[in-house]
Tab-separated table of C-alpha atoms and ligand atoms in Angstrom:
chain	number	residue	atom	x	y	z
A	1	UNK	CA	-24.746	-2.971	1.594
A	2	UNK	CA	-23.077	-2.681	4.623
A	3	UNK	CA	-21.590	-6.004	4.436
A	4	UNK	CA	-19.859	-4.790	1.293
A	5	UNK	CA	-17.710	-2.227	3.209
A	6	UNK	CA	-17.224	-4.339	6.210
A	7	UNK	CA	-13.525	-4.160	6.425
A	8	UNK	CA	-13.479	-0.510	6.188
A	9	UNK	CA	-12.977	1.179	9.259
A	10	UNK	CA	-12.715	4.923	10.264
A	11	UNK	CA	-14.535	6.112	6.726
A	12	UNK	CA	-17.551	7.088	7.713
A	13	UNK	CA	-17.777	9.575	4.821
A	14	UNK	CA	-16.156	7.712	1.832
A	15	UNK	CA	-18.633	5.142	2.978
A	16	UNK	CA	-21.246	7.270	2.999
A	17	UNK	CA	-20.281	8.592	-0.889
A	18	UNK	CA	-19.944	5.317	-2.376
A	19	UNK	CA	-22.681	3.613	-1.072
A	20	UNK	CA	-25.193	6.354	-2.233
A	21	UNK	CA	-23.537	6.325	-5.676
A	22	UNK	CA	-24.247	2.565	-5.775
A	23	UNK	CA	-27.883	3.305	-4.799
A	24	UNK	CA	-28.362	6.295	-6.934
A	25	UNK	CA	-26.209	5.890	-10.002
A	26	UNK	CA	-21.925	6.332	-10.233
A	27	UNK	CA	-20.151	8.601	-12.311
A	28	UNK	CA	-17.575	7.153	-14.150
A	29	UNK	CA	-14.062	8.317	-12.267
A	30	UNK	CA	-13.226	8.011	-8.962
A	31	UNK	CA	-10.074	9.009	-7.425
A	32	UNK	CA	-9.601	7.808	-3.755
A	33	UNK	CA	-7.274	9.923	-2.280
A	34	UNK	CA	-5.876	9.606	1.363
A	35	UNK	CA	-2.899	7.943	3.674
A	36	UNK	CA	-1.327	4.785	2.987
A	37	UNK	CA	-2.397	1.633	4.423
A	38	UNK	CA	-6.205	2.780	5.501
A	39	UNK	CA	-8.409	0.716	3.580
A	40	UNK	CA	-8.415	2.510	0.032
A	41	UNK	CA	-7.276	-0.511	-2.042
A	42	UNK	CA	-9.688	-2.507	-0.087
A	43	UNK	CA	-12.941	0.252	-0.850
A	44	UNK	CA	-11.897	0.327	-4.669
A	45	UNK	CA	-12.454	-3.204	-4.206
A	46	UNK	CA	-15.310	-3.135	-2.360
A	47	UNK	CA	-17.235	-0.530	-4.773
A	48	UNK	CA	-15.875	-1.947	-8.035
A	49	UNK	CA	-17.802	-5.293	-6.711
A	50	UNK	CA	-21.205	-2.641	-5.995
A	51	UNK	CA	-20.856	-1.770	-10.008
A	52	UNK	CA	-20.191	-5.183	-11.028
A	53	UNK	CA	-22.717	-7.066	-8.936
A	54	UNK	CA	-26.454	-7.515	-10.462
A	55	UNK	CA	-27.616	-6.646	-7.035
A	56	UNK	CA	-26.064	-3.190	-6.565
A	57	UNK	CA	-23.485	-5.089	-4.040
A	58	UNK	CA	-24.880	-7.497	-2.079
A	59	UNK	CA	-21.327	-8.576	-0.882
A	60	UNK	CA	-22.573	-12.047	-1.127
A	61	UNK	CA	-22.704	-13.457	-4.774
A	62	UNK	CA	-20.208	-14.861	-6.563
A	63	UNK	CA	-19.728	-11.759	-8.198
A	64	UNK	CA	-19.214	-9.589	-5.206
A	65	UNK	CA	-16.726	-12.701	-3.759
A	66	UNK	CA	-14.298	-12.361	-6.637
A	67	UNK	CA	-14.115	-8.880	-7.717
A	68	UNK	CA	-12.961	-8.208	-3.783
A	69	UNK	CA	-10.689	-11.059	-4.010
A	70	UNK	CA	-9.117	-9.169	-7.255
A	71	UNK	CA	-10.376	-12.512	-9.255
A	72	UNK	CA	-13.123	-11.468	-11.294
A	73	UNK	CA	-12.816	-10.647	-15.654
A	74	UNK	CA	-14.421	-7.583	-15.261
A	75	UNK	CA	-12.682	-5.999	-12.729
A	76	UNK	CA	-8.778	-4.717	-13.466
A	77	UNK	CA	-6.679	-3.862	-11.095
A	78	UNK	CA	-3.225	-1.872	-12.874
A	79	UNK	CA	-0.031	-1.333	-10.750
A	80	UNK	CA	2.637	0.383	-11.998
A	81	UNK	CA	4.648	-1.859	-14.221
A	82	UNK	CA	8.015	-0.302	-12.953
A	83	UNK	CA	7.986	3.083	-11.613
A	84	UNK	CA	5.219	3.989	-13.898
A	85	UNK	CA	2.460	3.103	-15.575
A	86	UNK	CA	2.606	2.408	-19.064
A	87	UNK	CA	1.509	4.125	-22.167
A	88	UNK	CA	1.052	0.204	-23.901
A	89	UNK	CA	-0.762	-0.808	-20.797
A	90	UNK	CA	-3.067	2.140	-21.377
A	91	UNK	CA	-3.698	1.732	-24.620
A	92	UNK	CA	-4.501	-1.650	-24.330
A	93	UNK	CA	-6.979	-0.703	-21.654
A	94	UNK	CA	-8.490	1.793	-24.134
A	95	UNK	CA	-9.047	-0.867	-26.998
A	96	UNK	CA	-10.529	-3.430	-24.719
A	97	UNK	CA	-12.954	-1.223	-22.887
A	98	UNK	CA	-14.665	-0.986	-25.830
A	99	UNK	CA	-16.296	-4.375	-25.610
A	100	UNK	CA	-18.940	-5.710	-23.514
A	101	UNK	CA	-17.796	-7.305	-20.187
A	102	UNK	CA	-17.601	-10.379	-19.762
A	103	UNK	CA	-20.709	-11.456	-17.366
A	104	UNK	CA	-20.737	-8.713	-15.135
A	105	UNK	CA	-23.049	-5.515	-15.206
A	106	UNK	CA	-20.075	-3.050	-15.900
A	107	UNK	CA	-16.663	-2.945	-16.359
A	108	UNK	CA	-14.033	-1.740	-13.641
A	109	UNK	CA	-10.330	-0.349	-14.324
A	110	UNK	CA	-8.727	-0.065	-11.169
A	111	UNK	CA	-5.142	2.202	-11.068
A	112	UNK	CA	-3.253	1.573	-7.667
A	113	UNK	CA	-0.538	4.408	-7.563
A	114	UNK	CA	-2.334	6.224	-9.648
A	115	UNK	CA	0.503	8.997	-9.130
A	116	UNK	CA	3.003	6.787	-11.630
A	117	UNK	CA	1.378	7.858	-15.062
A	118	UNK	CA	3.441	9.417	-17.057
A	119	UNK	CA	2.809	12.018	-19.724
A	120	UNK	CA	2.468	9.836	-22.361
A	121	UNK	CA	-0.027	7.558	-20.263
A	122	UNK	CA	-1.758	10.298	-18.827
A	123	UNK	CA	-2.169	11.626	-22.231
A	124	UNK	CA	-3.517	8.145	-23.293
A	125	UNK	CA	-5.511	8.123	-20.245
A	126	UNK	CA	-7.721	11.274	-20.751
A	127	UNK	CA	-8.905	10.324	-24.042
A	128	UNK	CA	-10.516	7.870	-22.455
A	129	UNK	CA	-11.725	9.505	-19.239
A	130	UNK	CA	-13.194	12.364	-22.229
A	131	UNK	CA	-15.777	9.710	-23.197
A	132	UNK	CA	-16.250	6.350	-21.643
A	133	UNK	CA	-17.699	3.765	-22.768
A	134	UNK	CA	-21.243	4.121	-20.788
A	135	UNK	CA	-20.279	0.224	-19.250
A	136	UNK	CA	-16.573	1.067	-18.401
A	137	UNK	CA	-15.501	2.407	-14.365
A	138	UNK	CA	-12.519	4.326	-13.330
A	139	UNK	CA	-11.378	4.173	-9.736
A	140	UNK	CA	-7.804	5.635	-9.101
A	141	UNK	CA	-6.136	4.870	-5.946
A	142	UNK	CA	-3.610	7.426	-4.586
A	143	UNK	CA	-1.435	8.715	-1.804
A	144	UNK	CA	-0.533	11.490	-3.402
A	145	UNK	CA	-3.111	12.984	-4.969
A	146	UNK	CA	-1.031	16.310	-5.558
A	147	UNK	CA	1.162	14.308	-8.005
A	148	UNK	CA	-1.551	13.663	-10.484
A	149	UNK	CA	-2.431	15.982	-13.383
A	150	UNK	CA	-5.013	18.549	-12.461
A	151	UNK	CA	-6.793	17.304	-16.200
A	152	UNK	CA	-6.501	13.666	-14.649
A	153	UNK	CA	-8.251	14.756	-11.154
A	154	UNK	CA	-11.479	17.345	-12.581
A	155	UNK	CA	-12.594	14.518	-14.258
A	156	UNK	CA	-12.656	12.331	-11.311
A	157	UNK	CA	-14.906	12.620	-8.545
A	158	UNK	CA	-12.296	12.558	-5.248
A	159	UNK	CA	-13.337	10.426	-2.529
A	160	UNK	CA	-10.961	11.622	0.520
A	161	UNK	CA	-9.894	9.210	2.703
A	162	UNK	CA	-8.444	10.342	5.969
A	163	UNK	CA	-6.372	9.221	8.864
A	164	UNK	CA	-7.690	6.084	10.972
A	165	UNK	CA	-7.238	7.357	14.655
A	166	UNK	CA	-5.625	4.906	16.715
A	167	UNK	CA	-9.100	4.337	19.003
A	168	UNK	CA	-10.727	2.963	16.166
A	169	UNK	CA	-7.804	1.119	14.499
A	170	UNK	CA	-7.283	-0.592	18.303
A	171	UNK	CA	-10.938	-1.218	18.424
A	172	UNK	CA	-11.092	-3.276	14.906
A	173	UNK	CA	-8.240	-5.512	16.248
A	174	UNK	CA	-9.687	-6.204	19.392
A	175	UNK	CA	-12.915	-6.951	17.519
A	176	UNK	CA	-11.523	-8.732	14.529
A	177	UNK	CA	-8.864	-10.667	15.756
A	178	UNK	CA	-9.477	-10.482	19.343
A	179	UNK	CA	-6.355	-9.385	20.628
A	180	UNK	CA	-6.665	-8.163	24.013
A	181	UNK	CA	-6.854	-4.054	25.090
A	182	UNK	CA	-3.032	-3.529	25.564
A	183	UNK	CA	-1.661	-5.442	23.074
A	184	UNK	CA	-4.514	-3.911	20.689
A	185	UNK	CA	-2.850	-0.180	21.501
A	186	UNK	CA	0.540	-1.237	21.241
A	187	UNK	CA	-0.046	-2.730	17.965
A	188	UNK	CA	-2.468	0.146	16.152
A	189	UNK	CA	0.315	2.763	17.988
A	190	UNK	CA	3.549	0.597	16.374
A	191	UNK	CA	1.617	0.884	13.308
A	192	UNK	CA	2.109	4.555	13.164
A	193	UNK	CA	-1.449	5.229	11.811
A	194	UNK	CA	-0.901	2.622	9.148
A	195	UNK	CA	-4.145	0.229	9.274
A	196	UNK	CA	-3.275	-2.774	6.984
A	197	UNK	CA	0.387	-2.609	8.701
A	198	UNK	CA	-1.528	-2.721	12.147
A	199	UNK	CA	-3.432	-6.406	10.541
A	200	UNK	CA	-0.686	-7.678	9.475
A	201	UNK	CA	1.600	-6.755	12.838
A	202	UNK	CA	-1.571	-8.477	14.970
A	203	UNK	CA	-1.822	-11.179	12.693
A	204	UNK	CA	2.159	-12.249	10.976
A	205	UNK	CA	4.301	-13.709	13.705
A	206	UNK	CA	7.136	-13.033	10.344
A	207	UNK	CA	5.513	-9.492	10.291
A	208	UNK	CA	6.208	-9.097	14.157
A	209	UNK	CA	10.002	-10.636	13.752
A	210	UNK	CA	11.151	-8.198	11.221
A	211	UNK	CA	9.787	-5.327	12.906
A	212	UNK	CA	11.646	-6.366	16.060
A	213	UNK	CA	14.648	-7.012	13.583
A	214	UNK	CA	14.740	-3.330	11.966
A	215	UNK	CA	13.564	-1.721	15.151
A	216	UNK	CA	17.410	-3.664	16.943
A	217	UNK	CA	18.913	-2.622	13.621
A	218	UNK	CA	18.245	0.797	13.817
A	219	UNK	CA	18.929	1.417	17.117
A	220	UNK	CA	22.207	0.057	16.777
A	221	UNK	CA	23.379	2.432	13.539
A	222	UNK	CA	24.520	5.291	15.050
A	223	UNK	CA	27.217	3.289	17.476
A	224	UNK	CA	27.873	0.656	14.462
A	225	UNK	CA	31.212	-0.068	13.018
A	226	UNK	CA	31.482	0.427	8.947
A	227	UNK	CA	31.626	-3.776	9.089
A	228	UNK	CA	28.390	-4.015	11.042
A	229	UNK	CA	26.602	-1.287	8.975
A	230	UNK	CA	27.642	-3.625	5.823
A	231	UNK	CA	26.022	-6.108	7.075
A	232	UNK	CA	22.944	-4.224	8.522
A	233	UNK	CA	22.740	-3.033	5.123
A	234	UNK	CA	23.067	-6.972	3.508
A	235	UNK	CA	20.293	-8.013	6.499
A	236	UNK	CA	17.494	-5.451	5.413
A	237	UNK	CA	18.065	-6.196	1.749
A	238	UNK	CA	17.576	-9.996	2.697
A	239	UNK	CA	14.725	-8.574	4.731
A	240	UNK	CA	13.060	-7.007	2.157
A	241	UNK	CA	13.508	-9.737	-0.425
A	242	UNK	CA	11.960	-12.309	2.203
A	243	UNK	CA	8.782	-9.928	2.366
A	244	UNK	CA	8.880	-9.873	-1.155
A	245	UNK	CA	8.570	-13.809	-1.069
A	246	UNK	CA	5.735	-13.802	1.309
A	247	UNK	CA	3.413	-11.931	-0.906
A	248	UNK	CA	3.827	-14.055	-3.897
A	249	UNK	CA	2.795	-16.847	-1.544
A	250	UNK	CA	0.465	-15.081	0.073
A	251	UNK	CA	-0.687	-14.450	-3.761
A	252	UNK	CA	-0.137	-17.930	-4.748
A	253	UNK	CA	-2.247	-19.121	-1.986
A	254	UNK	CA	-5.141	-16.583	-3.290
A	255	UNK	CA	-5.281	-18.019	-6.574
A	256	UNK	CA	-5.429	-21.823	-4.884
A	257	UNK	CA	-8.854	-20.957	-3.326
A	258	UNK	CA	-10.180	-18.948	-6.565
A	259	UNK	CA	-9.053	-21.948	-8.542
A	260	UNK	CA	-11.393	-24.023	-6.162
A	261	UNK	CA	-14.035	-21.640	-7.278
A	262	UNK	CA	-13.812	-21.555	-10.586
A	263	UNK	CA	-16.056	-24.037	-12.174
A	264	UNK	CA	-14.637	-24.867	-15.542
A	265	UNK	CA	-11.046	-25.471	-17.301
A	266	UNK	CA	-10.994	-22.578	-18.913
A	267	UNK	CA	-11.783	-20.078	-15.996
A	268	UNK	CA	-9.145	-22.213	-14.368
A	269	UNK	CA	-6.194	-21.629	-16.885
A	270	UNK	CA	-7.843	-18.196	-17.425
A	271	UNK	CA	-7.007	-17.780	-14.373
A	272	UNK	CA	-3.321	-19.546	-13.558
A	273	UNK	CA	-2.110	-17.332	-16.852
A	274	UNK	CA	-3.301	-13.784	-15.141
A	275	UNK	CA	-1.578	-15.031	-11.948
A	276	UNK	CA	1.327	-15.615	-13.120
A	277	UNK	CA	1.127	-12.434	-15.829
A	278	UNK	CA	0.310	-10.539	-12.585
A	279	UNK	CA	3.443	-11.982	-10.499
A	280	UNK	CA	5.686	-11.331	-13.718
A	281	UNK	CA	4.314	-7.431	-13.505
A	282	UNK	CA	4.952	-7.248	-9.902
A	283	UNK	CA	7.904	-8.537	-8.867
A	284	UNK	CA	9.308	-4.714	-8.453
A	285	UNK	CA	6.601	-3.476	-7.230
A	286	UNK	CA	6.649	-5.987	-3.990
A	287	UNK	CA	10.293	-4.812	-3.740
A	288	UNK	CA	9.176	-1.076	-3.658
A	289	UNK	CA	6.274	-2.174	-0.931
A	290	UNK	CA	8.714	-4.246	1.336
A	291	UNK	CA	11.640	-1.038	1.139
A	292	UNK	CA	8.200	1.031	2.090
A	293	UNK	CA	7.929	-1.333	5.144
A	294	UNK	CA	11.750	-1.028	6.188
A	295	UNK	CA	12.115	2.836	5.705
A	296	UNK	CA	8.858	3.476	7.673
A	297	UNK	CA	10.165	1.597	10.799
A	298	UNK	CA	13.249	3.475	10.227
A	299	UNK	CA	11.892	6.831	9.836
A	300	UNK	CA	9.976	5.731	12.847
A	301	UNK	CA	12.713	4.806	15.480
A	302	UNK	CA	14.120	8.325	14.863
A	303	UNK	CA	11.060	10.569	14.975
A	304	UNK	CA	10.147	8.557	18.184
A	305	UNK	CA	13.752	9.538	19.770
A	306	UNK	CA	13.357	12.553	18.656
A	307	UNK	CA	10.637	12.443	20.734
A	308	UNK	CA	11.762	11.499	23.627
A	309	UNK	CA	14.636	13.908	23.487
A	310	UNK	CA	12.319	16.150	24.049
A	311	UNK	CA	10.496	14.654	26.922
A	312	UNK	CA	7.519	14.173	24.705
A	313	UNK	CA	7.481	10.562	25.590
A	314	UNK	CA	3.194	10.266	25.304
A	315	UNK	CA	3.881	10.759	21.548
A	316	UNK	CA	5.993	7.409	21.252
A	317	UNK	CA	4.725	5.306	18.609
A	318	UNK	CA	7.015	2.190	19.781
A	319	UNK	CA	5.507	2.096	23.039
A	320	UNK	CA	6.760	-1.399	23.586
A	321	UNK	CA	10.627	0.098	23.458
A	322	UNK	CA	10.321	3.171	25.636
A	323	UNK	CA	13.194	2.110	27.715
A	324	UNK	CA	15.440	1.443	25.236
A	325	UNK	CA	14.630	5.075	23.615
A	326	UNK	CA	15.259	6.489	26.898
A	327	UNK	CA	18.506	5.421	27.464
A	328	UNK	CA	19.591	6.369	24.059
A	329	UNK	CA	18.000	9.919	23.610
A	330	UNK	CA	20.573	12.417	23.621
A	331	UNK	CA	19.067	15.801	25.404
A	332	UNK	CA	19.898	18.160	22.157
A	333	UNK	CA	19.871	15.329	19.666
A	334	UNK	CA	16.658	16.809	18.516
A	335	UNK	CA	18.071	18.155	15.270
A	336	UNK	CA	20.119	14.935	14.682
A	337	UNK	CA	16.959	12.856	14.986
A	338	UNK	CA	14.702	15.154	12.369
A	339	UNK	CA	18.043	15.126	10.329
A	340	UNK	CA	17.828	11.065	9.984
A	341	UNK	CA	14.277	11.021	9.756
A	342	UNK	CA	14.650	13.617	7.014
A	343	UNK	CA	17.314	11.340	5.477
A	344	UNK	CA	14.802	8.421	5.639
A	345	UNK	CA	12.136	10.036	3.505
A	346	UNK	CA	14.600	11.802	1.173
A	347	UNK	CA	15.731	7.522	0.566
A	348	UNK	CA	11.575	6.884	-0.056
A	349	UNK	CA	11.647	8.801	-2.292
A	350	UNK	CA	14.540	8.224	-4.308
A	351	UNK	CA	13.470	4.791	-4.213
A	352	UNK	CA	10.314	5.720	-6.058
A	353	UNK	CA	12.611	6.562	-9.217
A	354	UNK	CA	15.031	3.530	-10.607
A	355	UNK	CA	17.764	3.621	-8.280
A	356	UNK	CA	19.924	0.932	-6.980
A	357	UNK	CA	17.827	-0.164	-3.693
A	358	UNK	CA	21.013	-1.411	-1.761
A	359	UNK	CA	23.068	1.785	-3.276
A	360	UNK	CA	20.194	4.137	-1.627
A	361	UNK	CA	20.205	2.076	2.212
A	362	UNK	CA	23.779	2.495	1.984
A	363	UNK	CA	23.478	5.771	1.480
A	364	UNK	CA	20.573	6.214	3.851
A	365	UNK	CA	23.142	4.917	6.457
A	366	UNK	CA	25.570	6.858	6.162
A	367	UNK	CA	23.432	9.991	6.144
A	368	UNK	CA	21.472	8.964	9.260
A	369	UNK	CA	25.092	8.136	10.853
A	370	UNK	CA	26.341	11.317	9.993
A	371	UNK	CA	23.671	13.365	11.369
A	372	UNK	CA	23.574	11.570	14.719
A	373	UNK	CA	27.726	11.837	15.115
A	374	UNK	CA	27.398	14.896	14.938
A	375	UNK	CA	26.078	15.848	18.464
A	376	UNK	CA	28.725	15.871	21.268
A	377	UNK	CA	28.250	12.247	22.408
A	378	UNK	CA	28.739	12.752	26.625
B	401	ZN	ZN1	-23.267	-9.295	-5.278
């Protein structure tokens, strides 16, 4: 069982839930609720496999191998199409929950985001959630739990996920990827908290670049002629369209091994046709994710100089630039720091709702540049 959960770290307790409901019996609705980036998408994964496998999980079988790869027929993982998801895709979901699965032992609907239904798919949704099928799984996946429809969330059982601190998040790259003690710090610190951003910092040298990249970019805005802030503004677009491009590799090279997997033709074109079904759907989404990546080393270059304006310079989480932040703090820039910071999550969310993504970095630009001319320079 353990094996199952293996790349779960810090969730002791969420651990602890779904592992006894795989032993014991599962309700049918989950909602993991918690931070971004520590290890819910993973755990869905993870416990979706428990319910599907014939052996309760055993993190081995074939089963267990391709539901946590996001491979398997019985096991369906829904993003939001968009900013939200769909009233079609739901009732779709409805109609086909119905049947048997496939091979499996139970059928798993998996909702990342599970903040982006809409009325009309929530409405869809709770039919469903009334009265499932006595095969069919929910598991919802959210950040923000508090956006969901209390009807949508008592019919769930919440699994909490909380904070990874950055001792254990340091101690899983030393052990997984055996970076050494330092370098394991720096990185879980740099990460802000974020786990999966903190594996993919320790492992992506492209990962490690573009941080570097927006980390130069946004130190430079405040001091940055309106030509160079044009063209900061063209580089992080190009920035986040070149993280965009990584994934569906990264997802193209995931359905190369499950094609080596899968036995037959027809599992193979099975296969090939959700891939490419599932790039179609996603190709905003990845957008969204890699503007999530740019604002949150954005939002935090200024919190950390707001920091260190205020000689708080332990609390750094870009340990590896103190220097630089030290030269540049203004003493009394405190409120022009919080101001761009503010500015930064005011853009994140914007960008949740259709807007122009290069319209809303423009405008994040000018607001952060704004709030830190502000401040007698001396
Ligand atoms: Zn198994």
């Amino acid at each position: 069982m353990r094996g199952l959960f293996a790349d779960i770290v810090g969730q002791e307790m969420a651990v602890s839930i779904l592992t006894r409901a795989l032993e014991q019996g599962a309700v049918h609705a989950y909602l993991f609720a918690g931070p971004p980036g520590v290890g819910k998408t993973s755990a869905a994964l993870a416990f979706a496999a428990g319910l599907a496998c014939e052996d309760k999980g055993c993190g081995t079988c074939s089963t267990c191998r391709r539901v946590q790869q996001g491979l398997h027929p019985d096991v369906e993982v829904i993003a939001p199409e968009g900013n939200f998801i769909r009233k079609e895709e739901i009732t779709d979901i409805n109609m086909h929950a119905a049947y048997r699965p496939f091979e499996a032992r139970a059928k798993v609907y998996i909702f990342l985001e599970a903040d982006n239904f809409n009325i009309e798919s929530a409405n869809a949704f709770l039919k469903t959630l009334e009265e499932p099928p006595a095969h069919v799984y929910f598991i919802l996946v959210t950040d923000h739990p508090e956006r969901l429809l209390p009807t949508i969330v008592s019919r769930c059982q919440v699994v909490a996920f909380s904070s990874v601190s950055l001792k254990a998040m340091a101690k899983d790259l030393r052990n997984r990827f055996g970076l050494a003690a330092e370098e394991a710090d720096l990185t879980a610190r740099a990460a802000g908290g974020n786990l999966s951003y903190a594996r993919e910092l320790a492992t992506s040298e492209s990962a490690r670049r573009q941080r570097e990249l927006l980390l130069d970019l946004a130190r430079d805005l405040p001091a940055a002629s309106l030509m160079a802030t044009q063209s900061a503004v063209d580089e992080v677009m190009a920035t986040v369209a070149r993280l965009a491009d990584e994934r569906v590799e990264s997802l193209g090279a995931e359905l190369q091994q499950a094609l080596e997997w899968a036995g037959d033709a027809r599992t193979r074109s099975w296969l090939t046709k959700r891939h490419e079904e599932k790039l179609r759907r996603q190709q905003r989404r990845l957008t969204t994710q890699g503007l999530n990546a740019v604002t949150r080393i954005y939002a935090g270059w200024y919190r950390d100089l707001a920091a260190v304006s205020v000689g708080a310079e332990g609390a750094v989480l870009n340990q590896d630039r103190v220097r630089e932040l030290n030269d540049r703090a203004l003493p009394g820039g405190l409120v022009g720091y919080m101001q761009a910071v503010l500015a930064v999550r005011q853009t994140q969310e914007r960008l949740r709702y259709n807007v122009d993504a290069k319209c809303a970095i423009t405008d994040m630009f000018r607001t952060i540049k704004e709030a830190l001319t502000q401040w007698p320079m001396s």
